[in-house]
Short mmCIF file of C-alpha atoms in Angstrom, two decimals:
data_model
loop_
_atom_site.label_atom_id
_atom_site.label_comp_id
_atom_site.label_asym_id
_atom_site.label_seq_id
_atom_site.Cartn_x
_atom_site.Cartn_y
_atom_site.Cartn_z
CA MET A 1 -64.90 11.65 -87.97
CA ALA A 2 -67.68 11.37 -85.44
CA THR A 3 -70.32 14.01 -85.05
CA ALA A 4 -71.83 15.36 -81.87
CA MET A 5 -75.34 16.73 -81.60
CA SER A 6 -75.81 20.33 -80.56
CA SER A 7 -77.91 21.03 -77.48
CA ASN A 8 -80.45 22.87 -79.63
CA ALA A 9 -80.73 19.96 -82.03
CA ILE A 10 -81.07 17.54 -79.12
CA SER A 11 -83.85 19.53 -77.50
CA ARG A 12 -85.81 19.34 -80.74
CA GLY A 13 -85.00 15.72 -81.44
CA GLY A 14 -82.55 16.64 -84.21
CA LEU A 15 -79.70 14.34 -85.14
CA VAL A 16 -76.54 15.20 -86.98
CA GLY A 17 -74.41 12.25 -88.14
CA SER A 18 -71.08 12.17 -89.89
CA LYS A 19 -70.02 10.35 -93.07
CA SER A 20 -67.38 8.21 -91.42
CA ALA A 21 -66.52 4.60 -91.97
CA PHE A 22 -66.85 1.49 -89.91
CA ALA A 23 -64.48 -1.41 -89.70
CA GLY A 24 -64.14 -4.26 -87.24
CA ARG A 25 -62.36 -6.90 -85.26
CA SER A 26 -63.29 -10.56 -85.07
CA ILE A 27 -65.04 -11.52 -81.85
CA ARG A 28 -66.24 -15.05 -82.40
CA SER A 29 -65.98 -17.78 -84.97
CA THR A 30 -69.55 -19.04 -84.90
CA ALA A 31 -72.90 -17.31 -85.00
CA ARG A 32 -76.34 -18.49 -84.17
CA ARG A 33 -78.54 -18.82 -87.25
CA ALA A 34 -81.63 -16.63 -87.02
CA THR A 35 -84.96 -17.65 -88.44
CA SER A 36 -87.27 -15.52 -90.54
CA THR A 37 -90.33 -16.08 -88.36
CA SER A 38 -91.18 -13.13 -86.16
CA SER A 39 -91.98 -15.36 -83.18
CA ASN A 40 -88.38 -16.57 -83.08
CA ARG A 41 -86.54 -13.42 -84.15
CA LYS A 42 -88.08 -10.79 -81.89
CA LEU A 43 -85.48 -9.37 -79.54
CA VAL A 44 -86.52 -5.74 -78.95
CA VAL A 45 -85.12 -5.49 -75.43
CA LYS A 46 -85.86 -2.17 -73.74
CA ALA A 47 -83.37 -1.37 -71.01
CA GLU A 48 -84.39 0.49 -67.88
CA SER A 49 -82.22 3.35 -69.09
CA GLU A 50 -81.80 3.42 -72.85
CA PRO A 51 -78.47 4.37 -74.43
CA LEU A 52 -77.66 8.06 -74.66
CA LEU A 53 -77.95 8.16 -78.43
CA VAL A 54 -81.38 6.52 -78.41
CA ARG A 55 -82.67 9.01 -75.86
CA ALA A 56 -81.26 11.91 -77.87
CA VAL A 57 -82.85 10.69 -81.11
CA LYS A 58 -86.18 10.51 -79.30
CA GLY A 59 -85.77 14.14 -78.26
CA GLU A 60 -85.43 13.35 -74.58
CA PRO A 61 -83.20 15.53 -72.35
CA VAL A 62 -79.60 14.29 -72.21
CA ASP A 63 -76.60 15.53 -70.26
CA ARG A 64 -74.28 15.69 -73.27
CA ALA A 65 -74.32 15.41 -77.03
CA PRO A 66 -73.83 11.83 -78.26
CA ALA A 67 -71.30 11.11 -81.00
CA TRP A 68 -71.52 8.36 -83.58
CA MET A 69 -70.27 7.37 -87.02
CA MET A 70 -72.81 7.29 -89.82
CA ARG A 71 -70.78 5.51 -92.50
CA GLN A 72 -69.36 2.04 -91.91
CA ALA A 73 -66.93 1.23 -94.75
CA GLY A 74 -63.68 1.12 -92.86
CA ARG A 75 -60.96 1.89 -95.38
CA TYR A 76 -59.60 4.55 -93.05
CA GLN A 77 -58.51 1.81 -90.62
CA ALA A 78 -55.53 -0.42 -91.37
CA ALA A 79 -57.18 -3.47 -89.84
CA TYR A 80 -60.12 -3.18 -92.24
CA ARG A 81 -57.79 -2.90 -95.21
CA GLU A 82 -56.02 -6.05 -94.07
CA LEU A 83 -59.33 -7.86 -93.65
CA ALA A 84 -60.40 -6.74 -97.14
CA LYS A 85 -57.27 -8.31 -98.60
CA LYS A 86 -58.30 -11.67 -97.11
CA HIS A 87 -61.95 -11.19 -98.15
CA PRO A 88 -61.84 -9.07 -101.33
CA SER A 89 -65.54 -9.39 -102.17
CA PHE A 90 -67.65 -6.66 -100.61
CA ARG A 91 -70.69 -8.91 -100.67
CA GLU A 92 -68.80 -11.55 -98.72
CA ARG A 93 -67.80 -8.97 -96.13
CA SER A 94 -71.37 -7.68 -95.85
CA GLU A 95 -73.20 -11.02 -96.03
CA ASN A 96 -71.19 -13.11 -93.57
CA THR A 97 -72.22 -12.88 -89.93
CA ASP A 98 -68.73 -13.18 -88.47
CA LEU A 99 -67.30 -10.57 -90.82
CA ILE A 100 -70.21 -8.17 -90.33
CA VAL A 101 -69.79 -8.27 -86.55
CA GLU A 102 -66.02 -7.98 -86.80
CA ILE A 103 -66.16 -4.97 -89.12
CA THR A 104 -68.93 -3.22 -87.22
CA LEU A 105 -67.11 -3.50 -83.89
CA GLN A 106 -63.70 -2.34 -85.02
CA PRO A 107 -64.21 1.46 -84.87
CA TRP A 108 -66.34 1.10 -81.76
CA LYS A 109 -63.46 -0.64 -80.02
CA SER A 110 -61.11 2.09 -81.26
CA PHE A 111 -63.22 5.14 -80.39
CA LYS A 112 -66.08 3.97 -78.12
CA CYS A 113 -68.63 6.17 -79.87
CA ASP A 114 -72.13 6.22 -78.41
CA GLY A 115 -73.54 4.24 -81.31
CA LEU A 116 -72.42 1.74 -83.94
CA ILE A 117 -74.15 1.12 -87.23
CA LEU A 118 -74.42 -2.29 -88.85
CA PHE A 119 -71.86 -2.98 -91.56
CA SER A 120 -74.03 -3.59 -94.59
CA ASP A 121 -75.16 -1.93 -97.81
CA ILE A 122 -78.37 -0.25 -98.87
CA LEU A 123 -78.65 -2.76 -101.73
CA THR A 124 -78.42 -5.80 -99.43
CA PRO A 125 -82.19 -6.53 -99.35
CA LEU A 126 -82.67 -6.28 -103.14
CA ALA A 127 -81.92 -9.91 -103.97
CA ALA A 128 -84.35 -11.01 -101.27
CA PHE A 129 -87.26 -9.50 -103.21
CA GLY A 130 -86.24 -10.32 -106.78
CA VAL A 131 -83.52 -7.91 -107.90
CA ASP A 132 -80.12 -9.54 -108.33
CA PHE A 133 -77.03 -7.37 -108.07
CA ASP A 134 -73.30 -7.43 -107.52
CA ILE A 135 -70.89 -4.87 -106.09
CA ASP A 136 -67.60 -4.26 -107.81
CA ASP A 137 -65.04 -2.66 -105.52
CA ASP A 138 -64.00 -0.33 -108.35
CA LYS A 139 -67.22 0.20 -110.33
CA GLY A 140 -69.71 -0.01 -107.48
CA PRO A 141 -73.16 -1.66 -107.70
CA ILE A 142 -74.02 -3.47 -110.94
CA LEU A 143 -77.45 -4.85 -111.87
CA GLU A 144 -77.33 -6.92 -115.06
CA LYS A 145 -81.09 -6.76 -115.56
CA PRO A 146 -82.43 -3.32 -114.56
CA ILE A 147 -86.17 -2.82 -114.70
CA THR A 148 -86.90 -0.54 -117.63
CA ASP A 149 -90.60 -1.13 -118.28
CA ALA A 150 -93.76 -2.67 -116.85
CA GLU A 151 -92.74 -6.12 -118.11
CA GLY A 152 -89.76 -6.04 -115.77
CA LEU A 153 -92.02 -5.78 -112.74
CA LYS A 154 -92.70 -9.52 -113.00
CA VAL A 155 -89.41 -10.35 -111.25
CA LEU A 156 -90.48 -8.64 -108.04
CA HIS A 157 -91.83 -10.72 -105.16
CA PRO A 158 -92.36 -10.37 -101.38
CA ILE A 159 -89.16 -10.14 -99.39
CA GLU A 160 -87.73 -13.45 -98.17
CA LEU A 161 -86.20 -12.52 -94.85
CA ASP A 162 -84.52 -15.88 -94.38
CA GLN A 163 -82.15 -14.83 -97.18
CA LEU A 164 -81.04 -11.97 -94.91
CA HIS A 165 -80.43 -14.13 -91.83
CA TYR A 166 -76.90 -12.73 -91.45
CA VAL A 167 -78.38 -9.26 -90.80
CA GLY A 168 -80.55 -10.50 -87.95
CA GLU A 169 -77.80 -12.66 -86.53
CA SER A 170 -75.31 -9.81 -86.56
CA LEU A 171 -77.63 -7.33 -84.87
CA SER A 172 -78.45 -9.81 -82.10
CA ILE A 173 -74.77 -10.52 -81.48
CA LEU A 174 -73.84 -6.83 -81.53
CA ARG A 175 -76.46 -5.99 -78.89
CA LYS A 176 -74.93 -8.56 -76.58
CA GLU A 177 -71.36 -7.51 -77.32
CA VAL A 178 -71.70 -3.77 -76.67
CA GLY A 179 -73.98 -3.92 -73.64
CA PRO A 180 -76.73 -1.53 -72.53
CA ASP A 181 -74.84 1.78 -72.75
CA TYR A 182 -74.24 1.85 -76.50
CA ALA A 183 -76.79 2.04 -79.30
CA VAL A 184 -76.88 -0.43 -82.17
CA LEU A 185 -78.23 1.10 -85.37
CA GLY A 186 -79.65 -0.62 -88.42
CA PHE A 187 -80.31 1.07 -91.73
CA VAL A 188 -82.04 0.90 -95.09
CA GLY A 189 -81.99 2.88 -98.30
CA SER A 190 -85.09 4.84 -99.20
CA PRO A 191 -87.40 3.48 -101.92
CA TRP A 192 -86.37 6.28 -104.31
CA THR A 193 -82.66 5.68 -103.75
CA LEU A 194 -82.99 1.93 -104.30
CA ALA A 195 -85.16 2.58 -107.35
CA THR A 196 -82.34 4.59 -108.92
CA TYR A 197 -80.22 1.43 -108.92
CA ILE A 198 -83.11 -0.83 -109.95
CA VAL A 199 -83.81 1.33 -113.00
CA GLU A 200 -80.33 2.62 -113.88
CA GLY A 201 -78.60 -0.71 -113.29
CA LYS A 202 -75.65 1.06 -111.66
CA GLY A 203 -74.67 4.27 -109.96
CA SER A 204 -75.14 7.44 -111.97
CA ARG A 205 -74.27 11.12 -112.00
CA ILE A 206 -77.29 12.31 -113.99
CA TYR A 207 -79.95 9.60 -113.38
CA LYS A 208 -81.17 9.88 -116.95
CA ASN A 209 -83.07 6.57 -117.09
CA ILE A 210 -85.09 6.98 -113.93
CA LYS A 211 -85.85 10.64 -114.67
CA CYS A 212 -87.10 9.63 -118.12
CA MET A 213 -89.25 6.97 -116.47
CA MET A 214 -90.69 9.65 -114.16
CA TYR A 215 -92.29 11.37 -117.16
CA GLU A 216 -92.64 8.59 -119.73
CA GLN A 217 -93.68 5.66 -117.47
CA PRO A 218 -94.73 7.18 -114.16
CA GLU A 219 -96.99 4.27 -113.24
CA THR A 220 -94.17 1.78 -113.73
CA LEU A 221 -91.88 3.83 -111.51
CA LYS A 222 -94.57 4.19 -108.86
CA ALA A 223 -95.10 0.42 -108.92
CA ILE A 224 -91.36 -0.09 -108.30
CA LEU A 225 -91.39 2.46 -105.49
CA SER A 226 -94.50 1.03 -103.85
CA HIS A 227 -93.23 -2.54 -103.93
CA THR A 228 -89.83 -1.50 -102.65
CA ALA A 229 -91.37 0.52 -99.81
CA THR A 230 -93.53 -2.42 -98.71
CA GLN A 231 -90.56 -4.80 -98.63
CA LEU A 232 -88.26 -2.31 -96.90
CA ALA A 233 -90.85 -1.78 -94.17
CA GLU A 234 -90.66 -5.50 -93.42
CA TYR A 235 -86.87 -5.32 -93.50
CA ILE A 236 -86.82 -2.45 -91.00
CA CYS A 237 -89.12 -4.36 -88.66
CA TYR A 238 -86.88 -7.41 -89.03
CA GLN A 239 -83.86 -5.35 -87.99
CA ILE A 240 -85.69 -3.92 -84.99
CA GLU A 241 -86.87 -7.35 -83.90
CA ALA A 242 -83.30 -8.63 -84.19
CA GLY A 243 -81.93 -5.88 -81.95
CA ALA A 244 -81.59 -2.56 -83.80
CA GLN A 245 -82.46 0.29 -81.42
CA VAL A 246 -82.50 2.99 -84.10
CA VAL A 247 -82.89 2.59 -87.85
CA GLN A 248 -81.55 5.19 -90.26
CA ILE A 249 -83.21 5.70 -93.64
CA PHE A 250 -80.74 6.82 -96.30
CA ASP A 251 -82.45 8.80 -99.05
CA SER A 252 -78.99 9.16 -100.52
CA TRP A 253 -80.13 10.38 -103.93
CA GLY A 254 -83.18 12.32 -102.75
CA GLY A 255 -81.27 15.50 -103.44
CA GLN A 256 -81.37 14.64 -107.16
CA LEU A 257 -85.07 15.53 -107.12
CA THR A 258 -86.58 19.00 -107.06
CA PRO A 259 -88.58 19.61 -103.87
CA LEU A 260 -91.83 19.18 -105.81
CA ASP A 261 -90.66 15.93 -107.43
CA TRP A 262 -89.42 14.69 -104.03
CA GLU A 263 -92.98 15.15 -102.74
CA VAL A 264 -94.23 12.75 -105.44
CA TYR A 265 -91.45 10.21 -105.90
CA SER A 266 -89.70 9.96 -102.55
CA LYS A 267 -91.68 11.27 -99.59
CA PRO A 268 -94.86 9.16 -100.02
CA TYR A 269 -92.84 5.96 -100.11
CA ILE A 270 -90.71 6.89 -97.14
CA GLN A 271 -93.99 7.65 -95.38
CA MET A 272 -95.34 4.21 -96.32
CA MET A 273 -92.40 2.59 -94.55
CA VAL A 274 -92.57 4.89 -91.54
CA ASP A 275 -96.30 4.28 -91.04
CA VAL A 276 -95.85 0.49 -91.01
CA VAL A 277 -92.88 0.60 -88.67
CA LYS A 278 -94.45 3.12 -86.28
CA LYS A 279 -97.55 0.95 -86.01
CA ARG A 280 -95.58 -2.20 -85.18
CA HIS A 281 -92.69 -0.64 -83.26
CA PRO A 282 -93.87 2.74 -81.97
CA ASP A 283 -91.01 3.06 -79.45
CA THR A 284 -88.18 2.59 -81.95
CA PRO A 285 -86.94 5.88 -83.42
CA LEU A 286 -86.16 6.33 -87.11
CA THR A 287 -83.82 8.89 -88.62
CA LEU A 288 -83.67 10.23 -92.18
CA TYR A 289 -80.67 11.38 -94.20
CA ALA A 290 -80.70 12.70 -97.76
CA ASN A 291 -77.52 13.75 -99.50
CA GLY A 292 -77.63 17.31 -100.86
CA SER A 293 -81.00 17.89 -99.22
CA GLY A 294 -80.69 21.48 -98.02
CA GLY A 295 -83.72 22.34 -100.13
CA LEU A 296 -85.70 19.40 -98.74
CA LEU A 297 -85.33 19.89 -94.98
CA GLU A 298 -88.73 21.58 -94.56
CA ARG A 299 -90.37 18.67 -96.33
CA MET A 300 -88.28 15.92 -94.75
CA LYS A 301 -89.39 16.88 -91.26
CA THR A 302 -93.04 16.21 -92.21
CA THR A 303 -92.28 12.48 -92.46
CA GLY A 304 -92.33 12.26 -88.66
CA VAL A 305 -88.78 10.96 -88.29
CA THR A 306 -85.69 12.57 -86.80
CA LEU A 307 -83.59 14.39 -89.40
CA SER A 308 -79.91 13.76 -89.93
CA PRO A 309 -79.04 16.83 -92.03
CA PRO A 310 -76.23 16.73 -94.58
CA GLN A 311 -73.33 19.18 -94.36
CA PRO A 312 -74.57 20.38 -90.97
CA SER A 313 -74.53 24.09 -90.27
CA PRO A 314 -76.49 26.36 -87.95
CA LEU A 315 -78.84 27.24 -90.82
CA ALA A 316 -79.23 23.72 -92.18
CA ALA A 317 -79.39 21.77 -88.92
CA LEU A 318 -80.96 24.22 -86.52
CA GLN A 319 -83.07 26.67 -88.51
CA VAL A 320 -85.45 24.34 -90.29
CA THR A 321 -88.42 26.52 -91.14
CA GLN A 322 -91.65 26.00 -93.02
CA SER A 323 -91.77 28.03 -96.23
CA SER A 324 -94.88 30.08 -96.85
CA ASP A 325 -95.61 28.46 -100.21
CA GLY A 326 -94.14 25.02 -99.55
CA SER A 327 -91.37 25.49 -102.09
CA GLY A 328 -88.65 24.56 -99.64
CA GLY A 329 -84.96 25.40 -99.58
CA LEU A 330 -83.63 28.76 -100.73
CA LEU A 331 -86.35 29.57 -103.25
CA GLU A 332 -88.67 31.28 -100.80
CA ARG A 333 -85.75 33.39 -99.62
CA MET A 334 -84.50 34.10 -103.15
CA LYS A 335 -87.77 35.67 -104.21
CA THR A 336 -87.48 38.29 -101.46
CA THR A 337 -84.61 39.85 -103.45
CA GLY A 338 -87.14 41.51 -105.77
CA VAL A 339 -85.79 39.91 -108.95
CA THR A 340 -87.38 37.38 -111.29
CA LEU A 341 -86.35 33.84 -110.41
CA SER A 342 -85.03 31.27 -112.89
CA PRO A 343 -85.52 27.99 -110.97
CA PRO A 344 -82.87 25.24 -111.20
CA GLN A 345 -83.63 21.74 -112.45
CA PRO A 346 -86.94 22.65 -114.10
CA SER A 347 -89.51 19.87 -114.31
CA PRO A 348 -93.15 19.61 -115.37
CA LEU A 349 -94.14 19.63 -111.70
CA ALA A 350 -92.13 22.75 -110.99
CA ALA A 351 -93.31 24.49 -114.16
CA LEU A 352 -97.00 23.64 -113.90
CA GLN A 353 -97.64 24.14 -110.20
CA VAL A 354 -98.86 27.72 -110.27
CA THR A 355 -98.66 29.37 -106.87
CA GLN A 356 -99.28 32.86 -105.54
CA SER A 357 -96.17 34.60 -104.28
CA SER A 358 -96.34 35.98 -100.77
CA ASP A 359 -95.51 39.50 -101.94
CA GLY A 360 -97.47 39.45 -105.20
CA SER A 361 -94.40 40.26 -107.25
CA GLY A 362 -94.92 37.44 -109.71
CA GLY A 363 -92.03 35.98 -111.68
CA LEU A 364 -91.37 32.73 -113.47
CA LEU A 365 -92.10 30.47 -110.49
CA GLU A 366 -95.68 31.63 -110.12
CA ARG A 367 -96.29 31.59 -113.90
#
């Protein structure tokens, strides 16, 4: 299901994307191998009139709302399911140039949305900076050696972009295939979201290991986040230089953090990436999505990127306001009910940050 942007969201540079899937059709049997040197891989072609979606993301006036598909896994299309039978490994499908292009183009050829997002995975760059992983079609991502302490940091190294040549190749081919009227999007996971896999070793419902690390080994976690942010910034620039016209940052598990914890363990590292990219590619827009982030929208907008709100609604997507005490989400509205608040997901940060309520009524949050 594609999502269109409302005129109000467009006028403010807001972006609402859907969680749909991408699949593709083969277009060529050979692909040109990209190099990892920036002198050879810089594409960054700016058309006289940029695609509608790009202009909308930048907050420029547009004559209609663009529609695009935010998710790329194409199980909803029969052709993708047939392709997956021939190539059952997800990593093969997402690390082979021909297959990436084929899968990315399939829904675009079916629906001609205004943008198409690279078929890939947020974990794709991990192996290129020292974290090996596999993806089981049933169990999801699996890391045999998660980083659980400072000793584990020794495996990390600067990102080797030549290991990700298929990403650059695919983006360059896609730009040529779709022409100047359609936007090609790249994407990355946020440092926090990738750190959940690096520390947990797999997907999780409760994120026990990384949340324990937050309080028991905060410096180790911050070292993981800082290194990951630095490498992802290079990866974003690589995608832009290969042809991506917009790059979406998926803070998929940002909603697992309280707003105060998000300020410490997610936002600064997203900001690190954004600052590097904006300095090197100031004309390329970035968007930010965080699953379950209704309580984070006020804070997310301070990163300087266009928001792609989850579960869009008039309140969530269009009425993004700054809370008086910076608490974000519903809490500042809840305390206007005149009752004592019992905050969800208590944490040391939430419990120890003593603030003055706007109406002086007190309650557990302030104390």
